[in-house]
PDB file of C-alpha atoms in Angstrom:
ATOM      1  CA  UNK J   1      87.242 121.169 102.745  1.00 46.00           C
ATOM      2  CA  UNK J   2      84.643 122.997 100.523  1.00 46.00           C
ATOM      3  CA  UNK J   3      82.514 121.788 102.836  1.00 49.00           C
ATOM      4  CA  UNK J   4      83.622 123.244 106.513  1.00 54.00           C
ATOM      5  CA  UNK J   5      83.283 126.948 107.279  1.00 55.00           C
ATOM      6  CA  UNK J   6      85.956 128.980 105.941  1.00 52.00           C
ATOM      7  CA  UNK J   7      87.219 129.215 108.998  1.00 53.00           C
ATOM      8  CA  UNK J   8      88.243 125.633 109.873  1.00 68.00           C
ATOM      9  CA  UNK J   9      89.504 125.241 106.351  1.00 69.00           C
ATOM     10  CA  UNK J  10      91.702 127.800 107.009  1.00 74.00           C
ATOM     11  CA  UNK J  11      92.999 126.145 110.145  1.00 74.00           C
ATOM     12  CA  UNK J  12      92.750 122.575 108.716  1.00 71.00           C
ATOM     13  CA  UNK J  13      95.304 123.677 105.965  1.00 78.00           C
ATOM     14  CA  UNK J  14      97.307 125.823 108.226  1.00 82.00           C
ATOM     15  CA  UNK J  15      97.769 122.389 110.114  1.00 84.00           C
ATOM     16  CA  UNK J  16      99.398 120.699 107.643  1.00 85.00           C
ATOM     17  CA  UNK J  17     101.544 124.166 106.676  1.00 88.00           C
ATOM     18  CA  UNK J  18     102.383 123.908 109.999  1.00 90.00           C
ATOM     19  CA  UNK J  19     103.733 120.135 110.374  1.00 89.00           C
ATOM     20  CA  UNK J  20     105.470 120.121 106.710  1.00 89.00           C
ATOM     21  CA  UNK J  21     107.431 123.850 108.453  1.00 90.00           C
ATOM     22  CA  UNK J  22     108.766 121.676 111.348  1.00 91.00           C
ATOM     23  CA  UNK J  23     109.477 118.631 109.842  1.00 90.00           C
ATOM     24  CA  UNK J  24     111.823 121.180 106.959  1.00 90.00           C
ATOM     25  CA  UNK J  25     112.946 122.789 110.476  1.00 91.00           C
ATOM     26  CA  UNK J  26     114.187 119.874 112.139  1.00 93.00           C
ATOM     27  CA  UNK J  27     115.151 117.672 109.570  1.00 92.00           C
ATOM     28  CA  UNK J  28     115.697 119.558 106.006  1.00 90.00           C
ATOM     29  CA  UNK J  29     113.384 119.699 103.042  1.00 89.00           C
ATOM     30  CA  UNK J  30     111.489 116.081 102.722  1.00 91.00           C
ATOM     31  CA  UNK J  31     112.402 113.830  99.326  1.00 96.00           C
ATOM     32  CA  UNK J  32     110.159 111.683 100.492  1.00 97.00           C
ATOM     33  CA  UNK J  33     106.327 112.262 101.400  1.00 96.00           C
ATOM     34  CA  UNK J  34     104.734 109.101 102.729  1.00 96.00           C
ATOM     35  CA  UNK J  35     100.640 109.857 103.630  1.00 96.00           C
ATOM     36  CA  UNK J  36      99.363 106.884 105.509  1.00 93.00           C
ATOM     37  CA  UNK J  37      97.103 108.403 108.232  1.00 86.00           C
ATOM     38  CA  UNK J  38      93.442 107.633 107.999  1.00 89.00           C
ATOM     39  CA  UNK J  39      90.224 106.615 109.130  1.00 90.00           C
ATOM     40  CA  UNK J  40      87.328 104.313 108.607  1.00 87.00           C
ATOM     41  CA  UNK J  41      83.351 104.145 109.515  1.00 84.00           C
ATOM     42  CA  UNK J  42      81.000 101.627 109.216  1.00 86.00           C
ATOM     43  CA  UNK J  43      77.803 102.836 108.324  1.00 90.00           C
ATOM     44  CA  UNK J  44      75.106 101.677 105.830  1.00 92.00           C
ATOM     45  CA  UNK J  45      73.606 103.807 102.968  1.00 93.00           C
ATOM     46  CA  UNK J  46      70.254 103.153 104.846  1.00 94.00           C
ATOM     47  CA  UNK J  47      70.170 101.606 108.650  1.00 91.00           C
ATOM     48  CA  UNK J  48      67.797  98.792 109.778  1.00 91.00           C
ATOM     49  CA  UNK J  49      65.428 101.430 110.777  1.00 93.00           C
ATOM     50  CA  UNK J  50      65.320 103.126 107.612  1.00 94.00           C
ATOM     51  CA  UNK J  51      66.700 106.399 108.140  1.00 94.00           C
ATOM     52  CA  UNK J  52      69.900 107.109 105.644  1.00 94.00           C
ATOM     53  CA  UNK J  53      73.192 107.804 107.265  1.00 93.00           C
ATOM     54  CA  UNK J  54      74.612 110.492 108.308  1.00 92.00           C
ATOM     55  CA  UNK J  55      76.497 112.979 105.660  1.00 93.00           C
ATOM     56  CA  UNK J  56      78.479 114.254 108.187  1.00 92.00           C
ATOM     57  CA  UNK J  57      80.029 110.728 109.113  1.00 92.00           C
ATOM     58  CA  UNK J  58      80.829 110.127 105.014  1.00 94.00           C
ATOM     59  CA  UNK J  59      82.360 113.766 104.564  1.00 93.00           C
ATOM     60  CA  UNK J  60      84.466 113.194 107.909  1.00 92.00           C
ATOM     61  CA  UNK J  61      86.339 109.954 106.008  1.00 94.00           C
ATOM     62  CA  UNK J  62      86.604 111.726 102.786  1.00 95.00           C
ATOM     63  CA  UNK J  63      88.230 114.931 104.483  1.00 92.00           C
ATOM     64  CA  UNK J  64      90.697 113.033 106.142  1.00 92.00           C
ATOM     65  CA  UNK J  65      91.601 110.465 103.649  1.00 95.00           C
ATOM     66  CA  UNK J  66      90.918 111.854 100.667  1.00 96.00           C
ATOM     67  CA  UNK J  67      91.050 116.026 101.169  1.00 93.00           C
ATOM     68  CA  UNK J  68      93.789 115.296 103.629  1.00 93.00           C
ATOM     69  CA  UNK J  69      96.133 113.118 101.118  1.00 96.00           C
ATOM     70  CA  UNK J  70      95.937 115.780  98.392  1.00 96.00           C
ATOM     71  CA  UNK J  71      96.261 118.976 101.015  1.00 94.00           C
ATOM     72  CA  UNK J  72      99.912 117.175 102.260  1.00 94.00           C
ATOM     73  CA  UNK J  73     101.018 116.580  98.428  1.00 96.00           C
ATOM     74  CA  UNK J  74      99.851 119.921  97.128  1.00 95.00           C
ATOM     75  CA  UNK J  75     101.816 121.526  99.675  1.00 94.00           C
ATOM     76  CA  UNK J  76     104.913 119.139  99.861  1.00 95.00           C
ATOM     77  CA  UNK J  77     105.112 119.607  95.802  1.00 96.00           C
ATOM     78  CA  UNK J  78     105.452 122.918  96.422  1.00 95.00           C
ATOM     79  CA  UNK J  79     108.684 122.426  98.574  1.00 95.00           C
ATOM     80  CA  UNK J  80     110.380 119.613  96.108  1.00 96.00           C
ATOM     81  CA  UNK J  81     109.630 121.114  92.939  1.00 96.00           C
ATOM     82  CA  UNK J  82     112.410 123.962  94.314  1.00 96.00           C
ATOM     83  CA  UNK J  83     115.019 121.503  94.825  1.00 96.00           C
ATOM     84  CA  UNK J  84     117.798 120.527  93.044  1.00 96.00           C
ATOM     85  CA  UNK J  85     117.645 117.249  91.517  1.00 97.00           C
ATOM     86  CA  UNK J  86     119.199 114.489  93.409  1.00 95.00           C
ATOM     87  CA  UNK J  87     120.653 112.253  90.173  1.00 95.00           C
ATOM     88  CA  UNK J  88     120.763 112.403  86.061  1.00 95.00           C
ATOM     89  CA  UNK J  89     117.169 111.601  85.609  1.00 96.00           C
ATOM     90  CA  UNK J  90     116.549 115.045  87.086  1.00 97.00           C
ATOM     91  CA  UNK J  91     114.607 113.130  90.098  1.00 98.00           C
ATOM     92  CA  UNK J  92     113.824 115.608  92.985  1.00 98.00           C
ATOM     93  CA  UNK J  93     111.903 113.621  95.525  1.00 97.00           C
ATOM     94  CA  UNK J  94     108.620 110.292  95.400  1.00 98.00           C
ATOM     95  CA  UNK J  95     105.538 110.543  97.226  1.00 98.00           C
ATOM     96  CA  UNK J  96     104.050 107.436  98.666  1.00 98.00           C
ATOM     97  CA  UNK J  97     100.103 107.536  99.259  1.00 98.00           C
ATOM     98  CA  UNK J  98      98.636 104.789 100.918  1.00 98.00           C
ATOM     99  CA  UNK J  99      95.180 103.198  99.387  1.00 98.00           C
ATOM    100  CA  UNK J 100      93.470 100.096 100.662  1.00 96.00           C
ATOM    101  CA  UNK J 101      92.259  97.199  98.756  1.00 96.00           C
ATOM    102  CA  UNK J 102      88.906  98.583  99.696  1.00 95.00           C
ATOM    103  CA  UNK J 103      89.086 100.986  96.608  1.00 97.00           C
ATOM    104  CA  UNK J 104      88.515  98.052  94.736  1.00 97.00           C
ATOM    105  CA  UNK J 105      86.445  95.203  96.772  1.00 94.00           C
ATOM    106  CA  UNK J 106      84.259  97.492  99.274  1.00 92.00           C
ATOM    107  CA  UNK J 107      82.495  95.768 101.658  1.00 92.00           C
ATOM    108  CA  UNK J 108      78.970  96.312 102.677  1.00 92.00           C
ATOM    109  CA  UNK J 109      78.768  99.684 104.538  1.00 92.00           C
ATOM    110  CA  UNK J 110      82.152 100.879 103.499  1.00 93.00           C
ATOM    111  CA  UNK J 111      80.898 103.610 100.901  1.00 95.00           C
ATOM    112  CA  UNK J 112      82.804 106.502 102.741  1.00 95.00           C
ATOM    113  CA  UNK J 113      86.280 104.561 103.366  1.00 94.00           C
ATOM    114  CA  UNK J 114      85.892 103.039  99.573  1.00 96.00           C
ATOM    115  CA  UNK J 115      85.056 105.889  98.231  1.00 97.00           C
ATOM    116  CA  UNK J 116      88.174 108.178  99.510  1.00 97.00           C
ATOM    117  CA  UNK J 117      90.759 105.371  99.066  1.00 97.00           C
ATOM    118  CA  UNK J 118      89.610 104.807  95.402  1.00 98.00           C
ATOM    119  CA  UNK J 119      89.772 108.633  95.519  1.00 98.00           C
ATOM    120  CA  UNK J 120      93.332 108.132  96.029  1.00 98.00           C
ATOM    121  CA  UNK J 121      93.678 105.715  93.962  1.00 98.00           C
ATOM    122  CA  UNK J 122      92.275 108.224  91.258  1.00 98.00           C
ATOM    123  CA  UNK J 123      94.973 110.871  92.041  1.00 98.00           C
ATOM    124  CA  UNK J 124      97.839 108.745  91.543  1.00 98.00           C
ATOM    125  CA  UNK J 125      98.210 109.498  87.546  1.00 98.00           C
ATOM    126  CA  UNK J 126      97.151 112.665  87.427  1.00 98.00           C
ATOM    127  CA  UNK J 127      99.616 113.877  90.376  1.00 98.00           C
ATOM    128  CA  UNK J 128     102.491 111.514  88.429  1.00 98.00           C
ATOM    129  CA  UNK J 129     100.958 113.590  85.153  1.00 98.00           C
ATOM    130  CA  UNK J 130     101.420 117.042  86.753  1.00 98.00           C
ATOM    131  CA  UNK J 131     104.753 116.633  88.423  1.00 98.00           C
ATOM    132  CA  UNK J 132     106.754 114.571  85.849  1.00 98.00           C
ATOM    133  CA  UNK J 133     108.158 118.226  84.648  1.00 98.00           C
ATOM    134  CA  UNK J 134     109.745 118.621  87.793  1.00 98.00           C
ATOM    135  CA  UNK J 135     111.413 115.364  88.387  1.00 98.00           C
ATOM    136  CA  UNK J 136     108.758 114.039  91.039  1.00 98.00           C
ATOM    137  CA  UNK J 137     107.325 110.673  91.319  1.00 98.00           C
ATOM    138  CA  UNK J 138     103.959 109.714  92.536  1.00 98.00           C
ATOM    139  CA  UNK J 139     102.614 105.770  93.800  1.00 98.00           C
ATOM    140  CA  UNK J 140      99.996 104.517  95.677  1.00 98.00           C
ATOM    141  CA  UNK J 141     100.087 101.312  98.243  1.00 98.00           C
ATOM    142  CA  UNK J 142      96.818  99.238  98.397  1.00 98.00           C
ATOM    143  CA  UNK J 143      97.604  97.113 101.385  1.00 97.00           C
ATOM    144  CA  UNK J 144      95.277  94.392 102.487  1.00 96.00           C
ATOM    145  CA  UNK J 145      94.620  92.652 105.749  1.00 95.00           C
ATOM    146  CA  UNK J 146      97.583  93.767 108.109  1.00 95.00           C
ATOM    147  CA  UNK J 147      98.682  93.751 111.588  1.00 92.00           C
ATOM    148  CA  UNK J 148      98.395  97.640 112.604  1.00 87.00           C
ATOM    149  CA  UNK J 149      97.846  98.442 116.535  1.00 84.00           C
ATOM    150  CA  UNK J 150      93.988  98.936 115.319  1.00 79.00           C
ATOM    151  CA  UNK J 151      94.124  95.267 114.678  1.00 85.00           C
ATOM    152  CA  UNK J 152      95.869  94.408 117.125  1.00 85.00           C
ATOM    153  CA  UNK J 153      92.785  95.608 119.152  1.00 84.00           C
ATOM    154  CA  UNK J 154      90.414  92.620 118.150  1.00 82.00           C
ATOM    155  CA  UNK J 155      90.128  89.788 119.875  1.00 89.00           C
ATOM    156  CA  UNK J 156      92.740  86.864 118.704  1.00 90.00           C
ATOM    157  CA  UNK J 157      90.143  84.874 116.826  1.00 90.00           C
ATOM    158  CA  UNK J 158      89.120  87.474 114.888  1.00 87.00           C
ATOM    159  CA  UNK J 159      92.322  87.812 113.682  1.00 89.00           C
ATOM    160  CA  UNK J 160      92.609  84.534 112.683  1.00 91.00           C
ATOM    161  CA  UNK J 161      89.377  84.703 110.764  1.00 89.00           C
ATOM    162  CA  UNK J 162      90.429  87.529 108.819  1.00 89.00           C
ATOM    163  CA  UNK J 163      93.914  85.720 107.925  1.00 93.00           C
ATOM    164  CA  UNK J 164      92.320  82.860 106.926  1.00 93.00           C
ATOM    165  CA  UNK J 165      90.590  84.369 104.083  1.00 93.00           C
ATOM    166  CA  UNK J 166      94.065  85.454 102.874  1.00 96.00           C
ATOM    167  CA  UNK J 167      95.610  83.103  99.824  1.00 97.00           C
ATOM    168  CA  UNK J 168      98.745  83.096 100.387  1.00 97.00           C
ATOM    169  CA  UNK J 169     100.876  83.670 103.143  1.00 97.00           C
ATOM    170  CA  UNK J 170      97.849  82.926 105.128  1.00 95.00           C
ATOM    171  CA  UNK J 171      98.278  85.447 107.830  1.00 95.00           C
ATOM    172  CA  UNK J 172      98.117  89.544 108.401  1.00 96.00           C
ATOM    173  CA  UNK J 173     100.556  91.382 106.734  1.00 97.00           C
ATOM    174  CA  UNK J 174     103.015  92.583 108.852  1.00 96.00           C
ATOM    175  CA  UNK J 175     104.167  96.519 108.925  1.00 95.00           C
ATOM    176  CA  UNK J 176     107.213  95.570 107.632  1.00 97.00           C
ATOM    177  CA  UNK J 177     106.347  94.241 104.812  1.00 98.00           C
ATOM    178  CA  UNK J 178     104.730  97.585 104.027  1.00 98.00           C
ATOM    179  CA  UNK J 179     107.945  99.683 104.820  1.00 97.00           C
ATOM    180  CA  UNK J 180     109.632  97.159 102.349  1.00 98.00           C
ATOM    181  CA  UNK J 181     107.903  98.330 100.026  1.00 98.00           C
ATOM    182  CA  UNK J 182     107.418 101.482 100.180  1.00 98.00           C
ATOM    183  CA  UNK J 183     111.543 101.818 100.052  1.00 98.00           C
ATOM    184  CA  UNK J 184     111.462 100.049  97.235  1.00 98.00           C
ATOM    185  CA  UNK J 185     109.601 101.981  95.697  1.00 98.00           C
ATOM    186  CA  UNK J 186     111.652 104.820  97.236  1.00 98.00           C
ATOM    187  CA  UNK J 187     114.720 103.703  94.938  1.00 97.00           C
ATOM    188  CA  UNK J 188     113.067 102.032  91.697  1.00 97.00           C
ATOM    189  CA  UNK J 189     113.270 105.761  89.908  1.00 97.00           C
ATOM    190  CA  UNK J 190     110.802 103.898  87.155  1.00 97.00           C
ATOM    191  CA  UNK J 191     107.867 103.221  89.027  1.00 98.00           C
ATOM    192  CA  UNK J 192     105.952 106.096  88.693  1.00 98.00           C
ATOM    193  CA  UNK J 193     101.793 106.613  88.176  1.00 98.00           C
ATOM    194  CA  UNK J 194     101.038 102.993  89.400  1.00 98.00           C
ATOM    195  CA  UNK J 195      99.098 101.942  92.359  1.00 98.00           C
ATOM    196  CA  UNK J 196     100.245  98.298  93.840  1.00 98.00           C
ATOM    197  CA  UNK J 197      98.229  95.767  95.835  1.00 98.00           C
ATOM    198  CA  UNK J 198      99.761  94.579  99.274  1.00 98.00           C
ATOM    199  CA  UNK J 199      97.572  91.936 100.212  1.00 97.00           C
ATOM    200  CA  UNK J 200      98.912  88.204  99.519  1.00 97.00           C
ATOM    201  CA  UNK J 201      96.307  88.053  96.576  1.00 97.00           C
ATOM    202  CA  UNK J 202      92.905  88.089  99.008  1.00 95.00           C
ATOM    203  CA  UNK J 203      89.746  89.613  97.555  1.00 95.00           C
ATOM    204  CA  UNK J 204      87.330  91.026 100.333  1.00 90.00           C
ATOM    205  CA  UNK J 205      83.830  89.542 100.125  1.00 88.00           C
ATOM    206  CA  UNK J 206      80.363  91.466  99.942  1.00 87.00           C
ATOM    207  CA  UNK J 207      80.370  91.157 104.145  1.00 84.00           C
TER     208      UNK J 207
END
């Protein structure tokens, strides 16, 4: 955000003021805040024709994935830390960020999605850290190859390339999988500060 005019940081923030208001509206203070939105690029440091890539397209992922994951917890904390707790640990609410396993195993021209989901990866303790006082928890998801619509969108053999690099089960994950989780860790009050793989133990090559 430091980045943009003052302007549309302004309204970029007031966005996500604006969404967290409704959803309280409609639906009552949140005890849960899941971010999983985001975005990706594909762009080398330096092209084929020499000429180094465009800032603009690595400050784009990092705003959205990175900026945008801490803008929706700053805010949210500042709604749950008001609460009262819900049970004798003194636990007021969890927030679930999503990572990737590209934090850990970018591939080649993946510097801006790496980068912000290892960002995220980076916040996890520190937000655990700061909000332990009030009673809220804080873990990351680093899912691996899984079925989302954007998937769905390549062609069928693709698809099975990408499973078959997958250990074990050797196919995409499936969403579900990733909504079990992420309840689980809704109601395990002791996992706190950790980030978890989601990815059937694969390890993305170089390319």
């Amino acid at each position: 955000l430091e980045y943009l005019p003052l302007k549309d940081r302004k309204a970029y923030q007031a966005e996500d003021e604006a969404a967290i208001a409704g959803a309280a509206a409609a639906h009552g203070d949140a005890r849960i805040v899941m971010n999983i939105a985001g975005i990706g690029s594909a762009k080398r440091i330096v092209g084929k024709d020499g000429v180094a890539a465009p800032l603009e397209a690595f400050e784009r992922v990092v705003r959205v994935n990175l900026i945008g994951t801490y803008n929706v917890c700053r805010l949210a904390a500042a709604r749950l830390i008001r609460l009262d707790p819900l049970n004798a640990d003194g636990e007021r609410g969890v927030m679930v960020n999503t990572a990737s396993v590209a934090a850990f195993d970018g591939q080649v021209g993946q510097e801006a999605y790496s980068a912000s989901k290892g960002g995220v990866v980076a916040l996890t303790l520190p937000l655990a850290r700061d909000l332990a006082q009030f009673g809220v928890r804080v873990v990351t998801v680093a899912p691996g190859l899984f079925l989302t619509p954007l998937m769905h969108q390549l062609p069928a053999a693709v698809q099975a390339s990408l499973a078959e690099g997958i250990p074990f089960p050797k196919r995409l994950g499936k969403p579900e999988e990733f909504a079990s989780l992420a309840a689980h860790i809704v109601g395990n009050v002791h996992l706190n500060g950790e980030v978890i793989r989601l990815d059937g133990a694969v390890r993305l090559a170089p390319r």
